[in-house]
PDB file of C-alpha atoms in Angstrom:
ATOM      1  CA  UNK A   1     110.782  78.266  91.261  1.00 42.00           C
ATOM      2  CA  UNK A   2     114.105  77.023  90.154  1.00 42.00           C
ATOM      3  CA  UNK A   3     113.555  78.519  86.526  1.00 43.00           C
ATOM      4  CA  UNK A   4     112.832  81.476  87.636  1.00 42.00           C
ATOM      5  CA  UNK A   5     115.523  84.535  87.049  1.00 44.00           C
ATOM      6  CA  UNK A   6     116.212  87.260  89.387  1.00 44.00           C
ATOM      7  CA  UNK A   7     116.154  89.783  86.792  1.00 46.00           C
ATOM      8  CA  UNK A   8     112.944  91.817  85.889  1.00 44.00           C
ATOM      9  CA  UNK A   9     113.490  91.288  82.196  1.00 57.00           C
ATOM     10  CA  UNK A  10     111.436  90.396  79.579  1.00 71.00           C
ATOM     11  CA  UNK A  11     110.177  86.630  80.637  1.00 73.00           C
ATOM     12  CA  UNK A  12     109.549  85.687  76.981  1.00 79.00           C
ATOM     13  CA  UNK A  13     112.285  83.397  75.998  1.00 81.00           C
ATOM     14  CA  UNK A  14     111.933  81.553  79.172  1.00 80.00           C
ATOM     15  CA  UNK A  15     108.138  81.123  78.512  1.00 74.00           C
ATOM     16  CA  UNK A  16     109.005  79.699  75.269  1.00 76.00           C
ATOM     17  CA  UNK A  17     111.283  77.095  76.892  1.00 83.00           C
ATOM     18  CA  UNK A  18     108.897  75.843  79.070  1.00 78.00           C
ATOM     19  CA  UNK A  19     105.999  73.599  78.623  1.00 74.00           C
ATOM     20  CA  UNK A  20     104.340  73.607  82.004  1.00 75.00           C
ATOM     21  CA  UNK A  21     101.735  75.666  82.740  1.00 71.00           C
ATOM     22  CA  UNK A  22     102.179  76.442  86.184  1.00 75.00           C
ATOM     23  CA  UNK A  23     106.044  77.353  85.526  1.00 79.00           C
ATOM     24  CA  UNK A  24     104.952  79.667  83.106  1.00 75.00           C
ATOM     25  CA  UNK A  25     102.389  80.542  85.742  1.00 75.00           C
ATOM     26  CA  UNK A  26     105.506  81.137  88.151  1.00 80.00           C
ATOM     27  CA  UNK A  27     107.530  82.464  86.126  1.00 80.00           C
ATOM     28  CA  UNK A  28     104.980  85.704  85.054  1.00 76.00           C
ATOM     29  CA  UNK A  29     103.928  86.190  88.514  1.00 75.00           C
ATOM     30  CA  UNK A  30     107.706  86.210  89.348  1.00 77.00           C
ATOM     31  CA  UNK A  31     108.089  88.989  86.505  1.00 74.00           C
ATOM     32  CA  UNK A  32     105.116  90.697  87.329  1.00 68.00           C
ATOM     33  CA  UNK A  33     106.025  91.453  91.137  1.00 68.00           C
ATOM     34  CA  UNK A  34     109.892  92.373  89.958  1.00 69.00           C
ATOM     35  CA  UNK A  35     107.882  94.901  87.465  1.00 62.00           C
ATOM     36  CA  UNK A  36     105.752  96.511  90.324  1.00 56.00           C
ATOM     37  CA  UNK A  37     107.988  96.747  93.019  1.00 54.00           C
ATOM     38  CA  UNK A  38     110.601  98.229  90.390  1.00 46.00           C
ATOM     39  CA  UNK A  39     107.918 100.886  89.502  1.00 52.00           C
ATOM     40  CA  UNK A  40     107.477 102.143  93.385  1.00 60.00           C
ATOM     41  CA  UNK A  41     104.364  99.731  94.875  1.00 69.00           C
ATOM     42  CA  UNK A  42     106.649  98.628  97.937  1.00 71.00           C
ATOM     43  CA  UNK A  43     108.186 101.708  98.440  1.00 72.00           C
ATOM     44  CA  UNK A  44     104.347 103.131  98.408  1.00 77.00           C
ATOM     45  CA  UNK A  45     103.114 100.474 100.764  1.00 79.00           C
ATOM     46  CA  UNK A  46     105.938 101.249 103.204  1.00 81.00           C
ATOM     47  CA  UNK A  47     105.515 104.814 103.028  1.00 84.00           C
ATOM     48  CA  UNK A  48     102.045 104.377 103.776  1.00 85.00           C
ATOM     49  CA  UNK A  49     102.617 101.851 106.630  1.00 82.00           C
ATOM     50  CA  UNK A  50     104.967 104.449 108.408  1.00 86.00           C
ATOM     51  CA  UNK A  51     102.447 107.738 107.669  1.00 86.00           C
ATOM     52  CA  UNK A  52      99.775 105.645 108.911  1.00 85.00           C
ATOM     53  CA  UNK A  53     101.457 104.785 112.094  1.00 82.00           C
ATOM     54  CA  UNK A  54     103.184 107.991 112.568  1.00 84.00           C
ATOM     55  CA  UNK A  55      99.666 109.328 112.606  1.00 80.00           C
ATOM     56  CA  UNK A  56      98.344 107.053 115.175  1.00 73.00           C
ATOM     57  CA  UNK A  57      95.253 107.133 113.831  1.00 62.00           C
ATOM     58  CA  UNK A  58      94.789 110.672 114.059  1.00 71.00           C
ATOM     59  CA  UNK A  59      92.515 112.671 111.637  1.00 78.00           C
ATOM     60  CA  UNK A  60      94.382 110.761 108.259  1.00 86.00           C
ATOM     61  CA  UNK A  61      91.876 109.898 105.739  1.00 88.00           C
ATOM     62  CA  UNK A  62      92.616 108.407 102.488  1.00 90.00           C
ATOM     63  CA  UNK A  63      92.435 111.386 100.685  1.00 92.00           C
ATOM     64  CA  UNK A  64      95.465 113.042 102.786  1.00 91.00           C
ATOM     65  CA  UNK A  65      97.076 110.087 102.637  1.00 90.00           C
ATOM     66  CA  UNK A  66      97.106 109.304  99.248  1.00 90.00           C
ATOM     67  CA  UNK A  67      98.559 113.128  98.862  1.00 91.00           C
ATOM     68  CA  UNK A  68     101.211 112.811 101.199  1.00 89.00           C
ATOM     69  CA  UNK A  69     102.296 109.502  99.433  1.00 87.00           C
ATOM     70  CA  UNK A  70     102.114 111.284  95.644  1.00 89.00           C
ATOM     71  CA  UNK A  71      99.201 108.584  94.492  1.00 88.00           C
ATOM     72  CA  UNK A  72      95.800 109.373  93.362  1.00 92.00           C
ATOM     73  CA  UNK A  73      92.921 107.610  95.797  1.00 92.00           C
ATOM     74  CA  UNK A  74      92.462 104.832  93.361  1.00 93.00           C
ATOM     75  CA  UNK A  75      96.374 103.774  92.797  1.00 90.00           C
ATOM     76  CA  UNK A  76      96.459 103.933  96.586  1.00 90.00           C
ATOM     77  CA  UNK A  77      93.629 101.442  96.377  1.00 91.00           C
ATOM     78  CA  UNK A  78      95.086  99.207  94.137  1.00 89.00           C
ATOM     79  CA  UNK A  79      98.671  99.250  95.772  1.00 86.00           C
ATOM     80  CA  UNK A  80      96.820  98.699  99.397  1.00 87.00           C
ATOM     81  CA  UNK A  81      94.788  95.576  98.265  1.00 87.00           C
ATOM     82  CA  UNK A  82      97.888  93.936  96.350  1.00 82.00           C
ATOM     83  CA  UNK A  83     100.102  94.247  99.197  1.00 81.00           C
ATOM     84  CA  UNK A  84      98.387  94.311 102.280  1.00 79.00           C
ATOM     85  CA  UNK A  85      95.375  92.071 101.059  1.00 83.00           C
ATOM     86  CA  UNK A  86      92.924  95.290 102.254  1.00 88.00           C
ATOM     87  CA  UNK A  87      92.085  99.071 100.698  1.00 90.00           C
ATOM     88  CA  UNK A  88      93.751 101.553 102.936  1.00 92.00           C
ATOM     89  CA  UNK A  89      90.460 102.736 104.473  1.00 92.00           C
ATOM     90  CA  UNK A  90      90.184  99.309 105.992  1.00 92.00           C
ATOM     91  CA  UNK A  91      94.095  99.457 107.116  1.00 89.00           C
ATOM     92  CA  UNK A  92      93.278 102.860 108.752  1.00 91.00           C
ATOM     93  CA  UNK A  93      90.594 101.707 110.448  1.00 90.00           C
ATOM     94  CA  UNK A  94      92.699  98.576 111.802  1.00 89.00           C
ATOM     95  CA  UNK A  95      95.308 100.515 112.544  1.00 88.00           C
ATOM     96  CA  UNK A  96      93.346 102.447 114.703  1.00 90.00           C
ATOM     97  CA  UNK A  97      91.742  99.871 116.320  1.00 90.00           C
ATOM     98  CA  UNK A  98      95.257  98.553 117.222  1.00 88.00           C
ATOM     99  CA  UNK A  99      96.642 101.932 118.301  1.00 90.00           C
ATOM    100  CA  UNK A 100      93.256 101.927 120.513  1.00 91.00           C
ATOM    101  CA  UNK A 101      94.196  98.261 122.201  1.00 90.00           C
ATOM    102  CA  UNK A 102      97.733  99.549 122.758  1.00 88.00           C
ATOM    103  CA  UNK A 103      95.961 102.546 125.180  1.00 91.00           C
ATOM    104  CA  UNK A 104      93.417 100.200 127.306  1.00 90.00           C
ATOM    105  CA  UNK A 105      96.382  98.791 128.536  1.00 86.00           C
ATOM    106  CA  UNK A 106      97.596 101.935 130.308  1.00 81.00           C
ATOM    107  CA  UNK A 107      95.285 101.878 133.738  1.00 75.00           C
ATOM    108  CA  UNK A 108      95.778 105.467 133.405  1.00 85.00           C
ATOM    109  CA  UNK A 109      93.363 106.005 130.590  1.00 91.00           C
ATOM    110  CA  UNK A 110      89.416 106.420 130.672  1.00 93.00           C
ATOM    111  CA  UNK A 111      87.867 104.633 127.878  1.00 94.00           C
ATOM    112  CA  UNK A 112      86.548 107.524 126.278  1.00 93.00           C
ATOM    113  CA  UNK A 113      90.485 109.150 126.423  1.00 93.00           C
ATOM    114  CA  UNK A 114      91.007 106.059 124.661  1.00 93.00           C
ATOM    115  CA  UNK A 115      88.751 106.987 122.327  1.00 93.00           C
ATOM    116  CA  UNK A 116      89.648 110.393 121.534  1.00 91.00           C
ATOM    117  CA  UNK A 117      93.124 109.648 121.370  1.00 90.00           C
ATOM    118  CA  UNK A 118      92.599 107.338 119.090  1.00 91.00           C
ATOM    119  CA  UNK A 119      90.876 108.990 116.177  1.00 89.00           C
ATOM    120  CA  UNK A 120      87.378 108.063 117.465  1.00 91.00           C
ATOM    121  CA  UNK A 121      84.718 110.948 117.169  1.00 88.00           C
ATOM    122  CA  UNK A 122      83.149 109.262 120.037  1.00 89.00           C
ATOM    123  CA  UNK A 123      82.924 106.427 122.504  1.00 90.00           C
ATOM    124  CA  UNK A 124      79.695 105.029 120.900  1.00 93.00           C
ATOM    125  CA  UNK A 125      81.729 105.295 117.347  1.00 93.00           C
ATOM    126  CA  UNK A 126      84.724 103.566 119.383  1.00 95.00           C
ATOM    127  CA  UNK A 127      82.422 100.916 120.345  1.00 95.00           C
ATOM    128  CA  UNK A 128      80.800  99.723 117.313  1.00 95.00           C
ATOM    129  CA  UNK A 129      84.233  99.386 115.584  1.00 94.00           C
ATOM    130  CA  UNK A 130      85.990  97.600 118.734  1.00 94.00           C
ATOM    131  CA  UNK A 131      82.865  95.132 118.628  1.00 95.00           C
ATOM    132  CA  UNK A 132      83.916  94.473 114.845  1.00 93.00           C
ATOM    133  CA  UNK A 133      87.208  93.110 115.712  1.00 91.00           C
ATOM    134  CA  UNK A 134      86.329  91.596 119.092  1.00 91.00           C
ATOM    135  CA  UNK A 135      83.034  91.005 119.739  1.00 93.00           C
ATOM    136  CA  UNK A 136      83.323  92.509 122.932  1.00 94.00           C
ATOM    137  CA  UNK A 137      83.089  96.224 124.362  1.00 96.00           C
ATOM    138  CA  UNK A 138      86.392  97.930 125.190  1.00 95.00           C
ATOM    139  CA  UNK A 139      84.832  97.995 128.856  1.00 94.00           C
ATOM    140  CA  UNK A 140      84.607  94.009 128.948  1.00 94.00           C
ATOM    141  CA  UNK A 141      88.351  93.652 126.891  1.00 92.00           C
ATOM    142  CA  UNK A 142      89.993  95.723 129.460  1.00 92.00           C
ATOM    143  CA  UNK A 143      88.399  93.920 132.349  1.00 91.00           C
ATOM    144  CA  UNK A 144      89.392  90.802 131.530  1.00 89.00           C
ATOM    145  CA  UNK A 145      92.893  92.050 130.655  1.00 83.00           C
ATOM    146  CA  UNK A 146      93.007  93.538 134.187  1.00 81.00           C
ATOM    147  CA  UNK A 147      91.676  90.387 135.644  1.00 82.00           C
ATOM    148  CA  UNK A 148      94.184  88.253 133.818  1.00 70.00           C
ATOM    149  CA  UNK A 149      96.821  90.305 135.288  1.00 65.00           C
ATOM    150  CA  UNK A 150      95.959  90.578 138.914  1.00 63.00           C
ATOM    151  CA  UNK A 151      95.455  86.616 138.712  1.00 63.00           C
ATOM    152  CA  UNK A 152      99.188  86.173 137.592  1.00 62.00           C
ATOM    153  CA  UNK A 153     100.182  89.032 140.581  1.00 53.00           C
TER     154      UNK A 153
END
């Protein structure tokens, strides 16, 4: 890492001078990353992150999002899975899932409010996806979160 410059500029001569593969290695990846986030990824990704969570989950599909962020569906793609390590339908669908953990908390709320709020068409559609992430219903999750808390009252 010590060989590596700051600067996004050519990485050739530096190549040259070393002999080590995985500086080399280091030393393009270093490059590479200056080159994309120079030519707008991070400033997509970010963009995206705030839409998405500006949105709440609410009726944004990748398609609208992609438009509102001035990339075409499969940039969008790309962008999502080298920054966030996931396409942007799967960080939608997390997103909402988190947005969705955020409302059991509130007493307040029926689960299927929860749902709707959400993005969910429907509990049962609320259901199956909150089973993904926790192998447990919203129903049971917000029991023993209301359990846990009247045992520490």
């Amino acid at each position: 890492a010590q060989f590596i410059d700051s600067s996004p500029s050519e990485p050739t001569e530096k190549l040259y001078q070393q002999k080590e593969f995985k500086i080399q290695t280091e030393i393009l990846i270093s490059w590479f990353r200056k080159k994309v986030q120079t030519n707008g990824c991070q400033v997509s990704m970010n963009k995206m992150q705030q839409i998405v969570h500006n949105h709440k989950g609410m009726d944004l599909t990748v398609k609208k999002l992609s438009k509102e962020i001035f990339l075409s569906p499969r940039q969008l793609q790309r962008h999502s899975n080298d920054w966030l390590g996931m396409g942007p339908d799967d960080y939608l669908m997390y997103h909402k899932f988190l947005y969705s953990v955020s409302l059991i908390q509130q007493e307040r709320l029926s689960l299927s409010e929860v749902a709707l709020k959400s993005g969910y068409y429907d509990q049962s559609h609320f259901i199956k996806e909150f089973k993904q992430y926790t192998d447990m219903t919203p129903g049971h999750y917000r029991s023993i979160l209301f359990a846990e808390k009247s045992d520490i009252c």
